[in-house]
Every structure is written in C-alpha cells, then in structure tokens.
DNA sequence: TCGGTAAGCTGACGGCATGACAGGACAAGT
DNA sequence: ACTTGTCCTGTCATGCCGTCAGCTTACCGA
C-alpha cells in the first residue's frame, strides 16, 4: 500500500532508516523555528542530526520536500480542529462559548506549529500547488463546518440572504491564522494576549451569527 | 541630510550609480514575483540587470538588505491608505460605502505589492525586527484611523465597553491582508472574486460598528 | 586640453552548499 | 562464515557567495 516509506532511489526504508529519516525531519523542524527559512541549509540539518548531507538526499529530494513531509503530518493532526466547530450551537450563551473555545483552540494549534505553518503559508502564497493543497486541507477542517453553521443560520432566516457562507467562514479563519502568526504585531499596538482572544471571539460571533453575543 | 544614497563601502552614489542601483531593485522585485524567495540568487538578479554580482554587493549587503529597501519605498506609498479610513462616517448608508471602499482600496494595494509583502510578512513572522517595523508602519497607516473610529463609536455608547478598539481594528486589517495574500484559497472554496469583497466589507462593518450595515 | 580624483564596474578567487555516485559498514537470515 | 539487502559516508564536479584589487569612466578645476 501507500504506507511504505521509500528512499529517493526507490529502496524501502527499514527500521533504522526510518529512524534517521525521522531524526532529520525533527532537526529540520527545529531549525525552522530558530532560523529564517531562507537560511536553512541541508548541511546544517544533517550536522544537527549527526549525519551527513548525503544521507539527507537519500530520503528527501531537497529541503522543500522534507518540509512538505513535516507539513503533511501536521495536517493530519489538524483534522481534529473540526471538533472545535462541528455540531456546536451558536445561540445564546452557548454560542459565545463556542466562539471562545474555537478561537482558543485554533490559536493554540496555529502557534504550536507556527514555524512550519509560516513556510506552508509562504509556499501557498507563492503559488506552489502542493503547499496550497496542504494549507487548504488544514483550513478546510475548520472552514467546512463553520460554513455549514452559517448556512444553517441562513436557512432559518437569521442571517441575510446575500451573505456567502464560505466567504465569511474562510475570511474569519484566515484572520485567526494571520493573527496567530503575527501575535507580536498586537503587543506593538499595545494589545495584550489576554485581551486579544475575547475580541477575536467577538468578531467570529458577529461574523457567523450577525449579532452580538450574549455573555 | 539623510537623502544621500551611499554604497556599502561608504562612497556617495552619483547619477549613474543610482540608476544601476534602481535597476537592481527593479529586477529583484521582478524576480520575487516570478520565483520562490528561497531561490532568488544574487547572481540571477545581477544577470537580469545586465551587470555582475560584485556590483550588487556594492549597493546592498545582501538580498535581504535590498528587499528591505524595496519594502521601504512601498511603505511610503502605503501611507496614502490612511485616506481610505480617516475622517469617514460609519453611520447608515455612508458607513456601508466606507466599508466597501476601504476593503477595495486595501485589497488592491495589497495585491499590487503581493510579492514584496509576502517577504515582509515572512520576515516579520520570523521575528526580524526590521521587517516587523516595516509591516507595522504599513498596517498602522490603516489600523490607527480605524482604531480611532471604533473609539469614537464606543465613546458615543454605540459599541460595548469591553471591546478593545485596537484589537478589533488590528484583527480586521490582518484579515484583509491575509485574504489578499491567499485569494487563490477562496476560489478553491468556490468563492468568486466579486462575491468576496462585499462579504469582507460586511465583516468589517460588523466589526467596527457592531451592527449590520444598511445598504 | 590636460591631468587629477572619485565613481562605477568587473574578473578572479577562496570558501561553502549542492546533489550524485560508488563503495564500505552493518544487521539478519542461512 | 557467507549472502543479501539496507544504511551511511567519502568524494567529486558544479555552482553560488561575498570580497578584493584593479581597470574604466565621468566630472572638474587649472
């Protein structure tokens, strides 16, 4: 099946091979957190992993290929984000709680993986289809249920007919992603962490329901 | 004064020197639009400009330095974005017009400079102070007047006391920036360009005033 | 017209990363 | 011990980086 981990030259990787491969991925992940993407060199990753550049090229075509691998694992993990929104109520106090928990959960996930998500974002913005697909996969696990929530409210006539649920949901999600990536920008504006979250929850609630929350 | 353009080794650049310098910046700008940031090499920029790598290093310490230069020019241009928001009304039909024009103007600016803004965003997200300052400079020209608008409405009691104007304004602005960078993500969701803008305007209006617009 | 001076540009070079290969080390089964 | 297939690395050609000395060009005053 697809589960077979293979080297660049087509061999099947055994236990030891998979271990070094994973170690290379871990070290790359770490390097992405500590130095600019542009400056991440294969030789540094290899050194950090206690091996040689040649070994790196045995498992990955280049740095980008390895990054895609890391991002793919993260995307799988990100599927659980759907639980933050799916099947939740957006009415009354429960609605406010939904908004708050959604914002919290999403920000935590994004900040936890900020280094790799930065690179994915860049790749997607630069037009690379593979990165774009990955980014959509992650965002969709949240955007899709969020869109459904808006559609439901619209069907009940609680939201205007001329709103596009997907546009609203998508915009709110990228807002959260961008805020998480640039949290430093808000401290510069004099906005503290603790203040930011409820305000984001407010915006999300307003966007989804069109109304102010009852707290 | 500060207007003196200088080479890396301290010489004052004359007319001819400034021309090549500018040509290098233009070529770099073009390369950033057409190839991944990671793959932009000094030698390519130099070749494209019909000169040699050594010349590049005479005017810029490295690629990053040149990028900062381009971004700085763009930041000056971005100051005019303030006019989209400053002194506008957020009440009634005028309020809806303000939201629409703001969204349009901002998106156009961001998309026009998307290549360089991608790099600035990346640099800022990676923690580089110079990129972060530049990013804030551009965003602030919009965030500041937007924050004032919210503060004004709050003073009139039309917006809840517990909202933080800066947090709201900042979040809406980064939302627009992120949407502009990832427009492709929305076409994937089945949202067309023309549909996106009014929905963004709606979110902005909701965020600023707390109410649905009257169109 | 003629140097003198500073600006402007480039060839060339050591250093380092890249990416490919062949061959050696290693583990496991026989 | 021998075989087989996995795993790693030394090595090499190639190409980019960043710097320097030195050449050409433009400007200017005498």
Coordinates of C-alpha atoms (C1' of nucleotides) in Angstrom, one line a residue:
Chain A
X1 CA 0.0 0.0 0.0
X2 CA 0.9 3.7 0.4
X3 CA 2.4 3.1 3.9
X4 CA 5.7 2.1 2.5
X5 CA 8.4 4.7 3.3
X6 CA 10.8 4.9 0.4
X7 CA 14.1 6.5 -0.2
X8 CA 14.7 8.8 -3.2
X9 CA 16.3 6.0 -5.2
X10 CA 13.4 3.6 -4.6
X11 CA 14.6 1.4 -1.8
X12 CA 12.2 0.5 1.0
X13 CA 13.4 2.1 4.3
X14 CA 13.8 -0.3 7.2
X15 CA 13.6 0.4 10.9
X16 CA 16.9 2.1 11.2
X17 CA 16.4 4.1 8.1
X18 CA 13.1 5.4 9.2
X19 CA 14.7 6.4 12.5
X20 CA 17.3 8.6 10.8
X21 CA 14.7 9.9 8.4
X22 CA 12.5 11.0 11.4
X23 CA 15.5 12.4 13.1
X24 CA 16.3 14.5 10.0
X25 CA 12.7 15.8 10.0
X26 CA 12.8 16.6 13.7
X27 CA 16.0 18.5 13.3
X28 CA 14.7 20.4 10.3
X29 CA 11.6 21.3 12.2
X30 CA 13.8 22.7 15.0
X31 CA 15.9 24.7 12.6
X32 CA 12.8 26.2 11.0
X33 CA 11.9 27.5 14.4
X34 CA 15.3 29.0 15.1
X35 CA 16.4 30.5 11.8
X36 CA 15.0 32.1 8.7
X37 CA 13.6 29.7 6.1
X38 CA 15.9 31.2 3.5
X39 CA 19.0 30.3 5.6
X40 CA 18.1 26.7 6.4
X41 CA 20.8 24.6 4.7
X42 CA 20.9 20.9 4.2
X43 CA 24.3 20.6 5.7
X44 CA 23.2 22.2 8.9
X45 CA 20.2 19.9 9.3
X46 CA 22.5 16.9 8.6
X47 CA 25.1 18.0 11.1
X48 CA 22.4 18.6 13.8
X49 CA 21.1 15.1 13.2
X50 CA 24.7 13.7 13.5
X51 CA 24.8 12.5 9.9
X52 CA 26.0 13.7 6.5
X53 CA 24.3 15.8 3.8
X54 CA 24.4 12.7 1.5
X55 CA 22.1 10.9 3.9
X56 CA 19.6 13.7 3.8
X57 CA 19.4 13.5 0.0
X58 CA 18.8 9.8 0.3
X59 CA 15.4 10.4 1.9
X60 CA 14.3 13.8 0.5
X61 CA 14.8 15.4 -2.9
X62 CA 15.5 18.8 -1.2
X63 CA 14.6 21.0 1.8
X64 CA 11.2 21.8 0.3
X65 CA 10.4 18.1 0.0
X66 CA 11.2 17.5 3.7
X67 CA 9.1 20.5 4.7
X68 CA 6.2 19.1 2.8
X69 CA 6.6 15.8 4.7
X70 CA 6.5 17.6 8.1
X71 CA 3.6 19.7 7.0
X72 CA 1.7 16.6 5.9
X73 CA 2.0 15.1 9.4
X74 CA 0.8 18.3 10.9
X75 CA -2.2 18.4 8.5
X76 CA -3.3 15.0 9.8
X77 CA -3.1 16.3 13.3
X78 CA -5.1 19.4 12.3
X79 CA -8.1 17.3 11.3
X80 CA -9.0 17.3 15.0
X81 CA -9.7 21.0 14.7
X82 CA -13.0 20.2 13.2
X83 CA -14.3 19.2 16.6
X84 CA -14.0 22.8 17.8
X85 CA -16.8 23.8 15.5
X86 CA -18.7 20.7 14.3
X87 CA -22.2 20.3 15.8
X88 CA -21.9 23.2 18.2
X89 CA -24.6 25.7 19.0
X90 CA -24.3 29.4 18.0
X91 CA -27.3 30.6 20.0
X92 CA -27.3 32.5 23.3
X93 CA -24.6 31.8 25.9
X94 CA -23.6 28.5 24.3
X95 CA -22.9 30.5 21.1
X96 CA -20.4 32.7 23.0
X97 CA -18.8 29.7 24.5
X98 CA -18.5 28.1 21.0
X99 CA -16.8 31.2 19.7
X100 CA -14.4 31.4 22.6
X101 CA -13.4 27.8 22.5
X102 CA -13.0 27.9 18.8
X103 CA -10.7 30.9 18.9
X104 CA -8.7 29.4 21.8
X105 CA -8.3 26.0 20.1
X106 CA -7.4 27.4 16.8
X107 CA -4.8 29.9 18.1
X108 CA -3.2 27.3 20.2
X109 CA -2.8 24.9 17.3
X110 CA -1.5 27.6 15.0
X111 CA 1.0 28.9 17.5
X112 CA 2.2 25.4 18.3
X113 CA 3.1 24.8 14.7
X114 CA 3.9 28.4 13.8
X115 CA 7.3 27.6 12.3
X116 CA 6.1 25.1 9.8
X117 CA 2.9 26.9 9.1
X118 CA 4.9 30.0 8.1
X119 CA 6.6 28.0 5.4
X120 CA 3.4 26.5 4.2
X121 CA 1.8 29.9 4.0
X122 CA 4.7 31.2 2.1
X123 CA 4.7 28.3 -0.3
X124 CA 1.0 28.6 -0.9
X125 CA 1.2 32.4 -1.4
X126 CA 4.0 31.9 -3.9
X127 CA 1.6 29.6 -5.9
X128 CA 3.1 26.2 -5.2
X129 CA 0.2 23.8 -5.6
X130 CA 1.5 21.2 -3.1
X131 CA 1.7 23.8 -0.3
X132 CA -1.6 25.2 -1.4
X133 CA -3.3 21.9 -1.1
X134 CA -1.9 21.3 2.3
X135 CA -2.9 24.7 3.5
X136 CA -6.5 24.2 2.3
X137 CA -6.6 20.7 3.9
X138 CA -5.8 22.3 7.3
X139 CA -8.0 25.3 6.9
X140 CA -10.9 23.3 5.5
X141 CA -11.1 21.1 8.5
X142 CA -12.4 24.2 10.2
X143 CA -13.8 26.2 7.4
X144 CA -16.2 23.5 6.2
X145 CA -18.1 23.0 9.5
X146 CA -18.0 26.8 10.0
X147 CA -19.6 27.3 6.6
X148 CA -22.3 24.8 7.4
X149 CA -23.1 26.7 10.6
X150 CA -23.6 29.9 8.7
X151 CA -25.7 28.0 6.1
X152 CA -27.9 26.6 8.8
X153 CA -28.5 30.0 10.3
X154 CA -29.2 31.5 6.9
X155 CA -31.7 28.8 6.2
X156 CA -33.5 29.8 9.4
X157 CA -33.6 33.3 8.2
X158 CA -31.4 34.6 11.0
X159 CA -28.7 35.7 8.6
X160 CA -29.2 37.8 5.5
X161 CA -29.6 36.0 2.2
X162 CA -26.8 37.9 0.4
X163 CA -24.0 36.7 2.6
X164 CA -21.8 34.0 1.2
X165 CA -21.3 31.5 4.0
X166 CA -18.0 30.2 2.5
X167 CA -16.6 33.7 2.1
X168 CA -17.5 34.6 5.7
X169 CA -16.1 31.4 7.2
X170 CA -13.0 31.5 5.1
X171 CA -12.3 35.1 5.9
X172 CA -12.7 34.5 9.7
X173 CA -10.4 31.5 9.6
X174 CA -7.6 33.3 7.7
X175 CA -8.0 36.1 10.2
X176 CA -7.3 33.8 13.1
X177 CA -4.4 32.3 11.3
X178 CA -2.9 35.6 10.5
X179 CA -3.4 36.9 14.0
X180 CA -1.7 33.8 15.4
X181 CA 1.3 34.2 13.1
X182 CA 1.7 37.9 13.9
X183 CA 0.9 38.0 17.6
X184 CA 3.9 40.3 18.1
X185 CA 2.2 42.9 15.9
X186 CA -0.5 43.2 18.5
X187 CA 1.7 43.7 21.5
X188 CA 3.3 46.5 19.4
X189 CA -0.2 48.0 19.2
X190 CA -0.5 47.8 23.0
X191 CA -2.9 44.9 22.9
X192 CA -2.2 42.2 25.4
X193 CA -2.6 38.5 24.8
X194 CA -5.5 38.1 27.2
X195 CA -7.4 41.0 25.6
X196 CA -6.9 39.7 22.1
X197 CA -8.8 36.4 22.4
X198 CA -12.2 37.7 23.6
X199 CA -12.1 40.4 20.9
X200 CA -11.4 37.7 18.3
X201 CA -14.2 35.6 19.6
X202 CA -16.5 38.7 19.3
X203 CA -15.5 39.2 15.7
X204 CA -16.1 35.5 15.0
X205 CA -19.5 35.5 16.7
X206 CA -20.5 38.7 14.9
X207 CA -19.4 37.2 11.6
X208 CA -21.1 33.9 12.0
X209 CA -24.4 35.0 13.5
X210 CA -24.6 38.7 12.5
X211 CA -25.4 39.5 16.1
X212 CA -23.6 40.5 19.3
X213 CA -23.1 37.6 21.7
X214 CA -25.0 37.3 25.0
X215 CA -22.3 36.6 27.6
Chain B
X1 CA 21.0 65.2 5.2
X2 CA 19.8 61.6 5.1
X3 CA 19.0 61.8 1.4
X4 CA 22.5 60.8 0.4
X5 CA 22.5 57.4 -1.2
X6 CA 25.6 55.6 -0.3
X7 CA 27.4 52.4 -1.4
X8 CA 28.3 49.7 1.1
X9 CA 31.9 51.0 1.3
X10 CA 30.8 54.5 2.0
X11 CA 31.1 56.2 -1.4
X12 CA 28.3 58.6 -2.4
X13 CA 26.3 57.3 -5.3
X14 CA 26.1 59.6 -8.4
X15 CA 23.5 59.7 -11.1
X16 CA 24.8 56.6 -12.9
X17 CA 25.3 54.6 -9.7
X18 CA 21.7 55.4 -8.5
X19 CA 20.4 54.2 -11.9
X20 CA 22.1 50.8 -11.7
X21 CA 21.1 50.5 -8.0
X22 CA 17.5 51.2 -9.0
X23 CA 17.7 48.7 -11.9
X24 CA 18.9 46.1 -9.5
X25 CA 16.0 46.8 -7.2
X26 CA 13.6 46.6 -10.1
X27 CA 15.0 43.3 -11.2
X28 CA 14.9 41.9 -7.7
X29 CA 11.3 43.0 -7.4
X30 CA 10.5 41.2 -10.6
X31 CA 12.3 38.0 -9.6
X32 CA 10.4 38.0 -6.3
X33 CA 7.2 37.9 -8.3
X34 CA 8.3 35.1 -10.5
X35 CA 10.2 32.7 -8.3
X36 CA 10.2 31.5 -4.7
X37 CA 12.0 33.8 -2.3
X38 CA 14.3 30.9 -1.2
X39 CA 15.5 30.5 -4.8
X40 CA 16.2 34.2 -5.6
X41 CA 20.0 34.4 -6.1
X42 CA 22.2 37.4 -6.3
X43 CA 23.8 36.2 -9.5
X44 CA 20.4 35.9 -11.2
X45 CA 19.4 39.4 -10.2
X46 CA 22.7 40.8 -11.4
X47 CA 22.5 38.9 -14.7
X48 CA 18.9 40.2 -15.3
X49 CA 20.1 43.7 -14.6
X50 CA 23.0 43.2 -17.1
X51 CA 25.6 43.6 -14.5
X52 CA 27.8 41.5 -12.2
X53 CA 27.3 40.1 -8.7
X54 CA 30.1 42.3 -7.4
X55 CA 28.1 45.3 -8.4
X56 CA 25.1 44.1 -6.4
X57 CA 27.3 43.8 -3.3
X58 CA 28.5 47.4 -3.8
X59 CA 25.0 48.7 -3.2
X60 CA 23.4 46.1 -0.8
X61 CA 24.8 44.0 2.0
X62 CA 22.8 41.0 0.8
X63 CA 19.4 40.1 -0.8
X64 CA 17.6 40.8 2.5
X65 CA 19.1 44.3 2.5
X66 CA 17.8 45.0 -0.9
X67 CA 14.4 43.6 -0.1
X68 CA 14.2 46.0 2.9
X69 CA 14.9 48.8 0.5
X70 CA 12.1 47.9 -1.8
X71 CA 9.7 47.4 1.1
X72 CA 10.6 50.8 2.5
X73 CA 9.6 52.5 -0.7
X74 CA 6.4 50.6 -0.7
X75 CA 5.7 51.6 2.9
X76 CA 5.9 55.2 2.0
X77 CA 3.4 54.6 -0.8
X78 CA 1.2 52.8 1.7
X79 CA 0.8 55.9 3.8
X80 CA -1.9 57.0 1.4
X81 CA -4.0 54.1 2.6
X82 CA -4.9 56.2 5.6
X83 CA -7.2 58.3 3.4
X84 CA -9.4 55.2 3.0
X85 CA -10.5 55.4 6.6
X86 CA -9.6 58.7 8.1
X87 CA -12.5 61.1 8.7
X88 CA -15.1 58.8 7.2
X89 CA -18.5 58.2 8.5
X90 CA -19.6 54.7 9.7
X91 CA -23.3 55.5 10.0
X92 CA -26.1 54.5 7.7
X93 CA -25.5 54.1 4.0
X94 CA -22.3 56.2 4.2
X95 CA -21.0 53.6 6.6
X96 CA -21.5 50.8 4.2
X97 CA -19.8 52.9 1.5
X98 CA -16.9 53.5 3.8
X99 CA -16.5 49.8 4.4
X100 CA -16.7 48.9 0.7
X101 CA -14.2 51.5 -0.4
X102 CA -11.9 50.6 2.4
X103 CA -11.9 46.9 1.5
X104 CA -11.5 47.7 -2.2
X105 CA -8.6 50.1 -1.7
X106 CA -6.8 47.9 0.8
X107 CA -7.1 44.7 -1.3
X108 CA -5.9 46.5 -4.4
X109 CA -2.9 47.8 -2.6
X110 CA -2.0 44.5 -1.1
X111 CA -2.4 42.6 -4.3
X112 CA -0.4 45.1 -6.3
X113 CA 2.5 44.6 -4.0
X114 CA 1.9 41.0 -3.1
X115 CA 5.3 39.7 -3.9
X116 CA 7.2 42.0 -1.7
X117 CA 4.6 41.9 1.0
X118 CA 4.9 38.1 1.2
X119 CA 8.6 38.5 2.0
X120 CA 7.9 41.3 4.6
X121 CA 5.3 39.1 6.2
X122 CA 7.6 36.2 6.4
X123 CA 10.4 38.3 7.8
X124 CA 8.1 39.8 10.4
X125 CA 6.7 36.3 11.4
X126 CA 10.3 35.0 11.7
X127 CA 10.9 37.7 14.3
X128 CA 13.1 40.1 12.3
X129 CA 12.7 43.5 13.9
X130 CA 13.4 45.5 10.7
X131 CA 10.7 43.6 8.8
X132 CA 8.4 43.8 11.7
X133 CA 8.8 47.6 11.9
X134 CA 8.1 48.0 8.2
X135 CA 5.0 45.8 8.4
X136 CA 3.6 47.8 11.4
X137 CA 4.3 51.0 9.5
X138 CA 2.2 49.9 6.6
X139 CA -0.6 48.4 8.7
X140 CA -0.6 51.3 11.2
X141 CA -1.5 53.8 8.5
X142 CA -4.8 51.9 8.3
X143 CA -5.1 50.5 11.8
X144 CA -4.7 53.8 13.6
X145 CA -7.5 55.7 12.0
X146 CA -9.7 52.5 12.2
X147 CA -9.0 52.3 15.9
X148 CA -10.0 55.9 16.3
X149 CA -13.2 55.2 14.5
X150 CA -14.1 52.4 17.0
X151 CA -13.1 54.5 19.9
X152 CA -15.4 57.3 18.8
X153 CA -18.3 54.9 18.4
X154 CA -17.5 53.5 21.8
X155 CA -17.5 56.9 23.4
X156 CA -21.0 57.5 22.0
X157 CA -22.0 54.3 23.6
X158 CA -22.8 52.6 20.3
X159 CA -20.2 49.9 20.9
X160 CA -19.8 47.8 24.1
X161 CA -17.3 49.0 26.7
X162 CA -15.5 45.7 26.8
X163 CA -14.2 45.8 23.2
X164 CA -10.7 46.8 22.7
X165 CA -10.6 49.1 19.7
X166 CA -7.0 48.4 18.8
X167 CA -7.6 44.6 18.9
X168 CA -10.7 44.8 16.7
X169 CA -9.1 47.2 14.2
X170 CA -5.8 45.2 14.1
X171 CA -7.6 41.9 13.6
X172 CA -9.7 43.2 10.7
X173 CA -6.7 44.6 9.0
X174 CA -4.7 41.5 9.2
X175 CA -7.7 39.6 7.9
X176 CA -7.8 41.7 4.8
X177 CA -4.1 41.3 4.4
X178 CA -4.3 37.6 4.7
X179 CA -7.2 37.3 2.4
X180 CA -5.4 39.4 -0.2
X181 CA -2.3 37.1 0.0
X182 CA -4.3 34.0 -0.3
X183 CA -7.0 34.9 -2.8
X184 CA -6.5 31.6 -4.5
X185 CA -7.6 29.9 -1.4
X186 CA -11.1 31.3 -1.9
X187 CA -11.5 30.3 -5.5
X188 CA -10.7 26.8 -4.2
X189 CA -13.6 27.2 -1.8
X190 CA -15.8 28.1 -4.7
X191 CA -16.0 31.8 -3.7
X192 CA -15.6 34.2 -6.6
X193 CA -13.7 37.4 -6.5
X194 CA -16.8 39.6 -6.9
X195 CA -18.5 37.8 -4.0
X196 CA -15.6 38.1 -1.7
X197 CA -15.4 41.8 -1.4
X198 CA -18.9 42.6 -0.2
X199 CA -18.6 39.8 2.4
X200 CA -15.4 41.3 3.6
X201 CA -17.0 44.7 3.8
X202 CA -19.8 43.2 5.8
X203 CA -17.3 41.7 8.3
X204 CA -15.5 45.0 8.6
X205 CA -18.7 46.9 9.1
X206 CA -19.9 44.4 11.7
X207 CA -16.6 44.5 13.5
X208 CA -16.3 48.3 13.6
X209 CA -19.9 49.2 14.4
X210 CA -21.2 46.0 15.9
X211 CA -24.2 46.3 13.6
X212 CA -25.3 45.1 10.2
X213 CA -25.0 47.7 7.5
X214 CA -27.9 49.5 5.9
X215 CA -27.3 49.2 2.1
Chain C
dT1 C1' 43.4 70.5 -23.4
dC2 C1' 45.1 68.1 -19.7
dG3 C1' 45.7 65.7 -15.6
dG4 C1' 43.6 64.5 -11.0
dT5 C1' 40.1 62.5 -8.4
dA6 C1' 36.3 59.9 -7.2
dA7 C1' 32.6 56.9 -9.0
dG8 C1' 31.5 52.8 -11.3
dC9 C1' 32.2 48.2 -12.8
dT10 C1' 34.2 43.5 -13.2
dG11 C1' 37.4 39.3 -13.3
dA12 C1' 39.1 36.3 -10.4
dC13 C1' 39.4 33.8 -6.2
dG14 C1' 38.8 31.0 -1.7
dG15 C1' 35.0 29.1 0.7
dC16 C1' 31.0 26.7 1.1
dA17 C1' 26.4 24.2 -0.3
dT18 C1' 24.5 21.2 -3.6
dG19 C1' 23.5 16.9 -5.4
dA20 C1' 25.2 12.4 -7.3
dC21 C1' 27.7 8.1 -7.0
dA22 C1' 30.3 4.2 -5.7
dG23 C1' 31.7 1.6 -2.2
dG24 C1' 32.1 0.3 2.7
dA25 C1' 29.7 -0.8 7.2
dC26 C1' 26.1 -3.1 9.3
dA27 C1' 22.2 -6.3 10.5
dA28 C1' 19.7 -10.6 9.8
dG29 C1' 18.9 -14.9 8.0
dT30 C1' 21.1 -19.4 6.4
Chain D
dA1 C1' 31.3 -17.8 7.7
dC2 C1' 28.5 -16.3 3.7
dT3 C1' 25.0 -13.8 1.4
dT4 C1' 21.7 -10.3 0.8
dG5 C1' 19.8 -6.1 1.2
dT6 C1' 19.7 -1.9 4.0
dC7 C1' 22.1 2.1 5.5
dC8 C1' 25.7 5.5 5.7
dT9 C1' 29.5 8.4 4.1
dG10 C1' 33.8 10.0 1.4
dT11 C1' 34.5 12.2 -2.5
dC12 C1' 33.8 14.9 -6.5
dA13 C1' 32.0 18.2 -10.1
dT14 C1' 29.3 22.1 -10.2
dG15 C1' 27.7 26.5 -9.0
dC16 C1' 26.7 30.4 -5.8
dC17 C1' 28.6 33.6 -2.2
dG18 C1' 31.0 37.5 -0.9
dT19 C1' 35.4 40.1 -1.3
dC20 C1' 39.4 42.4 -3.4
dA21 C1' 42.4 44.6 -6.5
dG22 C1' 42.4 46.9 -10.4
dC23 C1' 40.6 48.7 -14.6
dT24 C1' 37.4 52.1 -16.9
dT25 C1' 34.5 56.1 -17.0
dA26 C1' 32.8 60.6 -15.7
dC27 C1' 33.4 65.0 -13.8
dC28 C1' 36.0 69.2 -12.7
dG29 C1' 39.3 72.7 -12.0
dA30 C1' 43.5 74.7 -13.9

